Amino acid sequence: MTNITLRSHLTEAALDPNLVYLIEDIASSCRVVANTVRNGAFEDNLGSADAINVQGETQKTLDILANDVFERICANSPRLAALVSEEVEDVTWLKNPKAGDYLLYFDPLDGSSNLDVNLSVGSIFAIMQVQSDGDREVLHKGQRQLCAGYALYGPSTMFVLTLGGQVTGFTCQHGTGDFLLTHPNMKVPTETSEFAINTSRYQYWDASVRRYVDECVQGQAGPRGRAFNMRWTASMVAEIHRILTRGGIFLYPSDSNNQSAGGRLRLMYEANPMAMIIEQAGGAASTGHGPILDLKPTGPHQRVSVILGSRAEVERLVTYYQTSNSAEL
Ligand code: F6P
């Protein structure tokens, strides 16, 4: 049993104290969201935002409640200049930005279609910095993330964080609420025999994604010469956590059905933070045509094609895109 808390981990990293306050505020938000999710059924909060509960009151979804929690708690951080949330159309400015202030990008409750069926959900976040006094630009490349992480609300609540360098996992101790170090230096195994994709979209995939998945499904008799396993939880945080634990590849590619939107998943608070975490853990993260972290965002809610996980598998699919003759998505 470890006694290393999230706070002692952050203190040891010799960070700007204001960044420590912000990460601790995010962790506190995640603790509160974990409880809110756990008690969702009692509060009648599992439904859709415009639903009316049995008392005739308008329900707030857990997504909105989770966003409120992040906004309320993180607003305490003295150097937090702005919030970019999946739940809020516009950027929320908390102060006149000064060079070095922090920008928080977050999805307060990811995978929320899993709530009704009591499966794992999570929160995802990344932090960047304001470049100069008065600069209100938030559309920075993922390479500029100072840190990224997620909370997983599963059988236990976990907080997984990278400050660049290593990926570290903490488990919330039931009773004290402390996040204690349980998963030091998490690594994505290079090779894997497990893939995660929503195969109901096969009809929309381009030739490269079809080729990759077809070859996995052919198992030992196919060109890969070995059996593959498939998982799909419909909760990105849960998929990424599995990949950080035992390897695998996660795909939500751009396809003919979502291409006009750019893909399904959001760049700034889903793909970028997860790409940083996966890369710091030794994996790779690509759109199929280039590193996710190299993308110059066009908007705070931009969607993007996502392929990430075990390096050798991501590189294989990228090669399929490079060698494909067809004009792909
Ligand atoms: O972005 C939200 C999200 O719920 C992800 O967490 C998940 O990977 C994906 O959407 C699930 O998509 P689908 O409904 O196509 O399975």
PDB file of C-alpha atoms and ligand atoms in Angstrom, residues 110-111 198 232 234-236 250 252 264-265 270, ligand 1:
ATOM      1  CA  ASP A 110     -17.057  11.612 -21.385  1.00  0.00           C
ATOM      2  CA  GLY A 111     -18.935   8.509 -22.555  1.00  0.00           C
ATOM      3  CA  ASN A 198     -17.237   0.635 -33.393  1.00  0.00           C
ATOM      4  CA  TRP A 232     -15.691  -1.579 -27.490  1.00  0.00           C
ATOM      5  CA  ALA A 234     -18.219   3.320 -26.026  1.00  0.00           C
ATOM      6  CA  SER A 235     -16.318   5.272 -23.356  1.00  0.00           C
ATOM      7  CA  MET A 236     -13.012   6.686 -24.566  1.00  0.00           C
ATOM      8  CA  PHE A 250      -8.287   2.505 -30.336  1.00  0.00           C
ATOM      9  CA  TYR A 252     -12.479   6.410 -34.140  1.00  0.00           C
ATOM     10  CA  ARG A 264     -16.444  12.014 -34.170  1.00  0.00           C
ATOM     11  CA  LEU A 265     -14.151  12.877 -31.283  1.00  0.00           C
ATOM     12  CA  GLU A 270     -10.516  14.393 -26.062  1.00  0.00           C
TER      13      GLU A 270
HETATM   14  O1  F6P B   1     -17.070  11.397 -27.363  1.00  0.00           O
HETATM   15  C1  F6P B   1     -17.903  10.658 -26.761  1.00  0.00           C
HETATM   16  C2  F6P B   1     -17.820   9.140 -26.850  1.00  0.00           C
HETATM   17  O2  F6P B   1     -18.772   8.682 -25.941  1.00  0.00           O
HETATM   18  C3  F6P B   1     -16.454   8.509 -26.534  1.00  0.00           C
HETATM   19  O3  F6P B   1     -16.195   8.433 -25.171  1.00  0.00           O
HETATM   20  C4  F6P B   1     -16.609   7.151 -27.175  1.00  0.00           C
HETATM   21  O4  F6P B   1     -15.371   6.609 -27.570  1.00  0.00           O
HETATM   22  C5  F6P B   1     -17.487   7.414 -28.371  1.00  0.00           C
HETATM   23  O5  F6P B   1     -18.133   8.651 -28.146  1.00  0.00           O
HETATM   24  C6  F6P B   1     -18.516   6.332 -28.576  1.00  0.00           C
HETATM   25  O6  F6P B   1     -19.060   6.464 -29.812  1.00  0.00           O
HETATM   26  P1  F6P B   1     -20.190   5.463 -30.393  1.00  0.00           P
HETATM   27  O7  F6P B   1     -21.487   5.965 -29.820  1.00  0.00           O
HETATM   28  O8  F6P B   1     -20.116   5.594 -31.856  1.00  0.00           O
HETATM   29  O9  F6P B   1     -19.885   4.082 -29.925  1.00  0.00           O
END
